[in-house]
mmCIF file of C-alpha atoms in Angstrom:
data_model
loop_
_atom_site.group_PDB
_atom_site.id
_atom_site.type_symbol
_atom_site.label_atom_id
_atom_site.label_comp_id
_atom_site.label_asym_id
_atom_site.label_seq_id
_atom_site.Cartn_x
_atom_site.Cartn_y
_atom_site.Cartn_z
ATOM 1 C CA MET A 24 111.134 136.486 94.769
ATOM 2 C CA SER A 25 107.554 137.282 93.967
ATOM 3 C CA THR A 26 105.220 135.276 91.123
ATOM 4 C CA SER A 27 105.347 137.764 88.853
ATOM 5 C CA LEU A 28 109.388 137.737 88.979
ATOM 6 C CA THR A 29 109.175 133.836 88.793
ATOM 7 C CA THR A 30 106.865 133.981 85.805
ATOM 8 C CA CYS A 31 108.769 136.417 84.032
ATOM 9 C CA GLU A 32 111.968 134.633 84.429
ATOM 10 C CA TRP A 33 110.484 131.223 83.167
ATOM 11 C CA LYS A 34 109.442 132.854 80.122
ATOM 12 C CA LYS A 35 112.515 134.714 79.444
ATOM 13 C CA VAL A 36 114.805 131.863 79.539
ATOM 14 C CA PHE A 37 112.075 129.310 77.682
ATOM 15 C CA TYR A 38 112.121 132.120 74.937
ATOM 16 C CA GLU A 39 115.646 132.549 74.369
ATOM 17 C CA LYS A 40 116.480 128.951 74.484
ATOM 18 C CA MET A 41 113.589 128.216 71.859
ATOM 19 C CA GLU A 42 114.706 130.901 69.773
ATOM 20 C CA VAL A 43 118.090 128.858 69.399
ATOM 21 C CA ALA A 44 116.550 125.164 69.500
ATOM 22 C CA LYS A 45 113.356 126.170 66.823
ATOM 23 C CA PRO A 46 113.920 129.450 65.059
ATOM 24 C CA ALA A 47 111.307 128.687 62.554
ATOM 25 C CA ASP A 48 108.592 128.048 64.767
ATOM 26 C CA SER A 49 106.647 130.474 67.071
ATOM 27 C CA TRP A 50 106.184 129.114 70.767
ATOM 28 C CA GLU A 51 104.454 130.627 73.812
ATOM 29 C CA LEU A 52 104.623 129.437 77.591
ATOM 30 C CA ILE A 53 101.539 129.896 79.531
ATOM 31 C CA ILE A 54 101.090 129.520 83.377
ATOM 32 C CA ASP A 55 97.978 127.459 84.266
ATOM 33 C CA PRO A 56 97.375 126.537 87.685
ATOM 34 C CA ASN A 57 94.350 124.611 86.981
ATOM 35 C CA LEU A 58 96.273 122.164 84.709
ATOM 36 C CA LYS A 59 95.780 118.588 85.602
ATOM 37 C CA PRO A 60 98.385 115.432 85.097
ATOM 38 C CA SER A 61 97.084 113.065 82.188
ATOM 39 C CA GLU A 62 94.248 115.292 81.384
ATOM 40 C CA LEU A 63 95.002 116.060 77.820
ATOM 41 C CA ALA A 64 93.151 117.726 74.909
ATOM 42 C CA PRO A 65 93.551 116.030 71.573
ATOM 43 C CA GLY A 66 97.300 116.396 70.191
ATOM 44 C CA TRP A 67 98.506 117.222 73.509
ATOM 45 C CA LYS A 68 101.792 115.612 74.977
ATOM 46 C CA GLN A 69 102.520 115.859 78.712
ATOM 47 C CA TYR A 70 105.939 116.201 80.505
ATOM 48 C CA LEU A 71 106.338 116.007 84.261
ATOM 49 C CA GLU A 72 109.193 117.361 85.992
ATOM 50 C CA GLN A 73 109.522 115.397 89.242
ATOM 51 C CA HIS A 74 112.329 116.430 91.351
ATOM 52 C CA ALA A 75 113.017 120.290 90.791
ATOM 53 C CA SER A 76 114.962 122.171 93.361
ATOM 54 C CA GLY A 77 112.995 125.327 94.757
ATOM 55 C CA ARG A 78 112.584 127.310 98.262
ATOM 56 C CA PHE A 79 109.403 127.985 99.636
ATOM 57 C CA HIS A 80 108.360 131.214 101.954
ATOM 58 C CA CYS A 81 105.197 130.667 103.978
ATOM 59 C CA SER A 82 103.510 134.123 103.435
ATOM 60 C CA TRP A 83 101.845 133.644 107.021
ATOM 61 C CA CYS A 84 104.493 132.848 109.301
ATOM 62 C CA TRP A 85 107.522 133.770 107.004
ATOM 63 C CA HIS A 86 108.873 130.245 107.366
ATOM 64 C CA THR A 87 111.194 129.213 104.646
ATOM 65 C CA TRP A 88 112.228 125.548 103.671
ATOM 66 C CA GLN A 89 114.251 123.961 100.838
ATOM 67 C CA SER A 90 112.549 121.216 98.681
ATOM 68 C CA SER A 91 114.297 119.239 95.781
ATOM 69 C CA HIS A 92 110.834 117.447 95.457
ATOM 70 C CA VAL A 93 108.987 120.442 93.461
ATOM 71 C CA VAL A 94 106.582 118.886 90.859
ATOM 72 C CA ILE A 95 106.182 121.033 87.523
ATOM 73 C CA LEU A 96 103.652 119.589 85.145
ATOM 74 C CA PHE A 97 104.261 120.777 81.287
ATOM 75 C CA HIS A 98 101.036 120.301 78.570
ATOM 76 C CA MET A 99 102.524 120.851 74.816
ATOM 77 C CA HIS A 100 101.207 121.152 71.741
ATOM 78 C CA LEU A 101 102.434 122.141 68.044
ATOM 79 C CA ASP A 102 100.622 123.155 65.034
ATOM 80 C CA ARG A 103 103.047 121.640 62.454
ATOM 81 C CA ALA A 104 100.710 123.749 59.565
ATOM 82 C CA GLN A 105 101.045 126.816 61.190
ATOM 83 C CA ARG A 106 104.227 126.432 62.698
ATOM 84 C CA MET A 107 103.150 127.763 66.430
ATOM 85 C CA GLY A 108 103.457 125.726 69.757
ATOM 86 C CA SER A 109 102.233 126.393 72.964
ATOM 87 C CA VAL A 110 103.129 125.052 76.550
ATOM 88 C CA ARG A 111 100.966 125.170 79.404
ATOM 89 C CA MET A 112 102.686 125.127 82.826
ATOM 90 C CA ARG A 113 101.719 124.370 86.696
ATOM 91 C CA VAL A 114 104.318 124.592 89.463
ATOM 92 C CA PHE A 115 102.620 122.585 92.384
ATOM 93 C CA LYS A 116 103.059 124.267 95.690
ATOM 94 C CA GLN A 117 103.426 123.158 99.117
ATOM 95 C CA LEU A 118 101.644 123.619 102.566
ATOM 96 C CA CYS A 119 103.875 125.402 105.812
ATOM 97 C CA TYR A 120 104.504 122.461 108.103
ATOM 98 C CA GLN A 121 105.519 125.092 110.722
ATOM 99 C CA CYS A 122 102.119 126.944 111.328
ATOM 100 C CA GLY A 123 99.867 124.378 109.885
ATOM 101 C CA THR A 124 97.873 127.212 107.231
ATOM 102 C CA ALA A 125 95.814 126.111 104.900
ATOM 103 C CA ARG A 126 97.292 128.503 102.429
ATOM 104 C CA LEU A 127 99.683 126.800 99.748
ATOM 105 C CA ASP A 128 102.559 128.720 98.792
ATOM 106 C CA GLU A 129 104.715 128.859 95.508
ATOM 107 C CA SER A 130 108.178 128.007 95.199
ATOM 108 C CA SER A 131 110.638 130.508 93.852
ATOM 109 C CA MET A 132 114.029 129.136 92.093
ATOM 110 C CA LEU A 133 117.386 130.094 91.119
ATOM 111 C CA GLU A 134 118.032 131.087 87.326
ATOM 112 C CA GLU A 135 120.481 128.704 87.075
ATOM 113 C CA ASN A 136 118.001 125.841 88.031
ATOM 114 C CA ILE A 137 115.444 127.456 85.781
ATOM 115 C CA GLU A 138 117.631 127.274 82.844
ATOM 116 C CA GLY A 139 118.417 123.433 83.484
ATOM 117 C CA LEU A 140 114.287 122.764 83.926
ATOM 118 C CA VAL A 141 113.862 124.524 80.683
ATOM 119 C CA ASP A 142 116.553 122.491 78.844
ATOM 120 C CA ASN A 143 114.678 119.123 79.814
ATOM 121 C CA LEU A 144 111.328 121.006 78.747
ATOM 122 C CA ILE A 145 113.002 121.290 75.346
ATOM 123 C CA THR A 146 114.500 117.822 75.524
ATOM 124 C CA SER A 147 110.790 116.633 75.823
ATOM 125 C CA LEU A 148 109.587 119.193 73.615
ATOM 126 C CA ARG A 149 111.572 117.860 70.825
ATOM 127 C CA GLU A 150 110.969 114.302 71.380
ATOM 128 C CA LYS A 151 107.388 114.396 71.796
ATOM 129 C CA CYS A 152 106.347 117.127 69.226
ATOM 130 C CA TYR A 153 109.343 116.522 66.504
ATOM 131 C CA ASP A 154 109.997 112.854 67.183
ATOM 132 C CA GLU A 155 113.859 113.846 67.438
ATOM 133 C CA ASP A 156 116.531 111.978 69.530
ATOM 134 C CA ALA A 157 117.135 115.130 71.769
ATOM 135 C CA GLY A 158 119.768 113.371 74.101
ATOM 136 C CA GLN A 159 119.776 112.890 77.787
ATOM 137 C CA TYR A 160 117.949 115.118 80.273
ATOM 138 C CA ARG A 161 119.734 117.120 83.031
ATOM 139 C CA ILE A 162 119.900 115.904 86.756
ATOM 140 C CA HIS A 163 119.075 118.339 89.289
ATOM 141 C CA VAL A 164 120.669 118.723 92.789
ATOM 142 C CA ALA A 165 118.917 120.736 95.132
ATOM 143 C CA SER A 166 121.383 123.775 95.621
ATOM 144 C CA ARG A 167 120.905 123.327 99.737
ATOM 145 C CA PRO A 168 119.885 120.506 101.559
ATOM 146 C CA ASP A 169 116.265 119.743 102.544
ATOM 147 C CA SER A 170 115.284 120.789 105.775
ATOM 148 C CA GLY A 171 113.792 117.135 106.205
ATOM 149 C CA PRO A 172 112.247 114.283 104.386
ATOM 150 C CA HIS A 173 109.793 115.029 102.086
ATOM 151 C CA ARG A 174 106.072 115.094 103.677
ATOM 152 C CA SER A 175 103.320 114.399 101.353
ATOM 153 C CA GLU A 176 100.754 115.566 103.401
ATOM 154 C CA PHE A 177 102.017 119.126 102.713
ATOM 155 C CA CYS A 178 102.674 118.631 98.884
ATOM 156 C CA GLU A 179 99.938 119.559 96.433
ATOM 157 C CA ALA A 180 101.217 117.285 93.934
ATOM 158 C CA CYS A 181 101.176 114.243 96.253
ATOM 159 C CA GLN A 182 97.651 115.324 97.293
ATOM 160 C CA GLU A 183 96.592 115.096 93.555
ATOM 161 C CA GLY A 184 97.898 111.584 93.287
ATOM 162 C CA ILE A 185 101.186 112.255 91.735
ATOM 163 C CA VAL A 186 103.543 109.582 93.730
ATOM 164 C CA HIS A 187 107.369 111.359 92.790
ATOM 165 C CA TRP A 188 109.519 111.416 96.174
ATOM 166 C CA LYS A 189 110.435 107.821 96.410
ATOM 167 C CA PRO A 190 113.233 106.783 94.761
ATOM 168 C CA SER A 191 113.248 105.734 91.061
ATOM 169 C CA GLN A 192 113.821 102.230 90.290
ATOM 170 C CA LYS A 193 117.082 103.038 88.635
ATOM 171 C CA LEU A 194 118.745 104.666 91.753
ATOM 172 C CA LEU A 195 117.482 101.810 93.705
ATOM 173 C CA GLU A 196 119.113 98.951 91.241
ATOM 174 C CA GLU A 197 122.524 101.512 91.243
ATOM 175 C CA GLU A 198 122.564 101.181 95.119
ATOM 176 C CA ALA A 199 122.046 97.372 95.053
ATOM 177 C CA THR A 200 124.954 97.203 92.943
ATOM 178 C CA TYR A 201 126.843 99.369 94.791
ATOM 179 C CA THR A 202 126.150 97.262 97.787
ATOM 180 C CA PHE A 203 126.686 93.939 96.039
ATOM 181 C CA CYS A 204 130.222 95.192 94.999
ATOM 182 C CA ASP A 205 131.251 96.524 98.484
ATOM 183 C CA ALA A 206 129.997 93.200 100.017
ATOM 184 C CA SER A 207 132.083 91.664 97.434
ATOM 185 C CA LYS A 208 135.349 93.647 97.958
ATOM 186 C CA THR A 209 135.100 93.210 101.529
ATOM 187 C CA LYS A 210 134.542 89.051 101.361
ATOM 188 C CA ALA A 211 137.833 89.338 98.784
ATOM 189 C CA GLN A 212 139.664 90.925 101.241
ATOM 190 C CA GLU A 213 138.942 88.565 103.889
ATOM 191 C CA SER A 214 139.379 85.443 101.633
ATOM 192 C CA SER A 215 142.839 87.231 100.875
ATOM 193 C CA GLY A 216 143.887 87.333 104.514
ATOM 194 C CA TYR A 217 142.676 83.744 105.096
ATOM 195 C CA ASN A 218 144.638 82.644 102.260
ATOM 196 C CA PHE A 219 147.772 84.406 103.445
ATOM 197 C CA PHE A 220 147.350 83.138 106.888
ATOM 198 C CA SER A 221 147.038 79.610 105.790
ATOM 199 C CA LEU A 222 150.054 79.860 103.545
ATOM 200 C CA ARG A 223 151.880 81.397 106.473
ATOM 201 C CA TRP A 224 151.004 78.285 108.863
ATOM 202 C CA CYS A 225 152.026 75.999 105.822
ATOM 203 C CA LEU A 226 155.465 77.353 105.735
ATOM 204 C CA PHE A 227 156.043 77.434 109.470
ATOM 205 C CA TRP A 228 154.637 73.527 109.583
ATOM 206 C CA ALA A 229 157.454 72.607 106.690
ATOM 207 C CA SER A 230 160.217 74.592 108.123
ATOM 208 C CA LEU A 231 159.484 72.807 111.541
ATOM 209 C CA CYS A 232 159.432 69.430 109.642
ATOM 210 C CA LEU A 233 162.840 70.086 107.743
ATOM 211 C CA PHE A 234 164.311 71.146 110.880
ATOM 212 C CA ILE A 235 163.271 67.758 112.899
ATOM 213 C CA VAL A 236 164.603 65.946 109.850
ATOM 214 C CA TYR A 237 167.943 67.791 110.100
ATOM 215 C CA LEU A 238 168.152 67.015 113.497
ATOM 216 C CA HIS A 239 167.422 63.362 112.698
ATOM 217 C CA PHE A 240 170.199 62.951 110.282
ATOM 218 C CA SER A 241 172.676 64.985 112.690
ATOM 219 C CA PHE A 242 172.180 62.785 115.649
ATOM 220 C CA ARG A 243 172.492 59.760 113.319
ATOM 221 C CA SER A 244 175.658 60.874 111.855
ATOM 222 C CA SER A 245 176.996 61.812 115.652
ATOM 223 C CA ALA A 246 176.391 58.302 116.199
ATOM 224 C CA PHE A 247 178.108 56.600 113.321
ATOM 225 C CA LEU A 248 181.065 58.917 114.525
#
């Protein structure tokens, strides 16, 4: 997929969804490869998509790879008086680790992924520019598995100081909770097995004692006869 086609697809999806979300306002989407994180003009807001799914194609050696750690930076501004808004967007690139060329390559994305990303953008836009409660963000999962762990030395976003590939605190807490529950379940099963084992032996010794008592009284009865 060429860069121009990807850009056109982004604009097409964005304009269609904004027409539904905010039909009374006019919004534009501008691709800005020089956009910098946290460097905002007065009145502008920022949204950072940290785990988008994209596919890269090296223009030098034709190597392709999939990544679920594509970073997309958005700067947003709404002029309430003019009812006009603007979004500036930058998709961070990655270097090809196969041939080691210094050429940064852009990612291509499926239309369904772009639609989900635009939904997240509009959610952030409604929260930060319109002060609305826009609901939850969509979670994106790569359409194909990664070719390997994220390599920050080949990531343009990482080189510019955006730490995005480490698992979030929420995911770490969920994993810790799952591990704790799993361990508790295993311990409970072991404890249950131990109680059953002890009960079984108690019944055995009780039966043996009753049998001995029975034999004792039987012998005594025989002796009296």
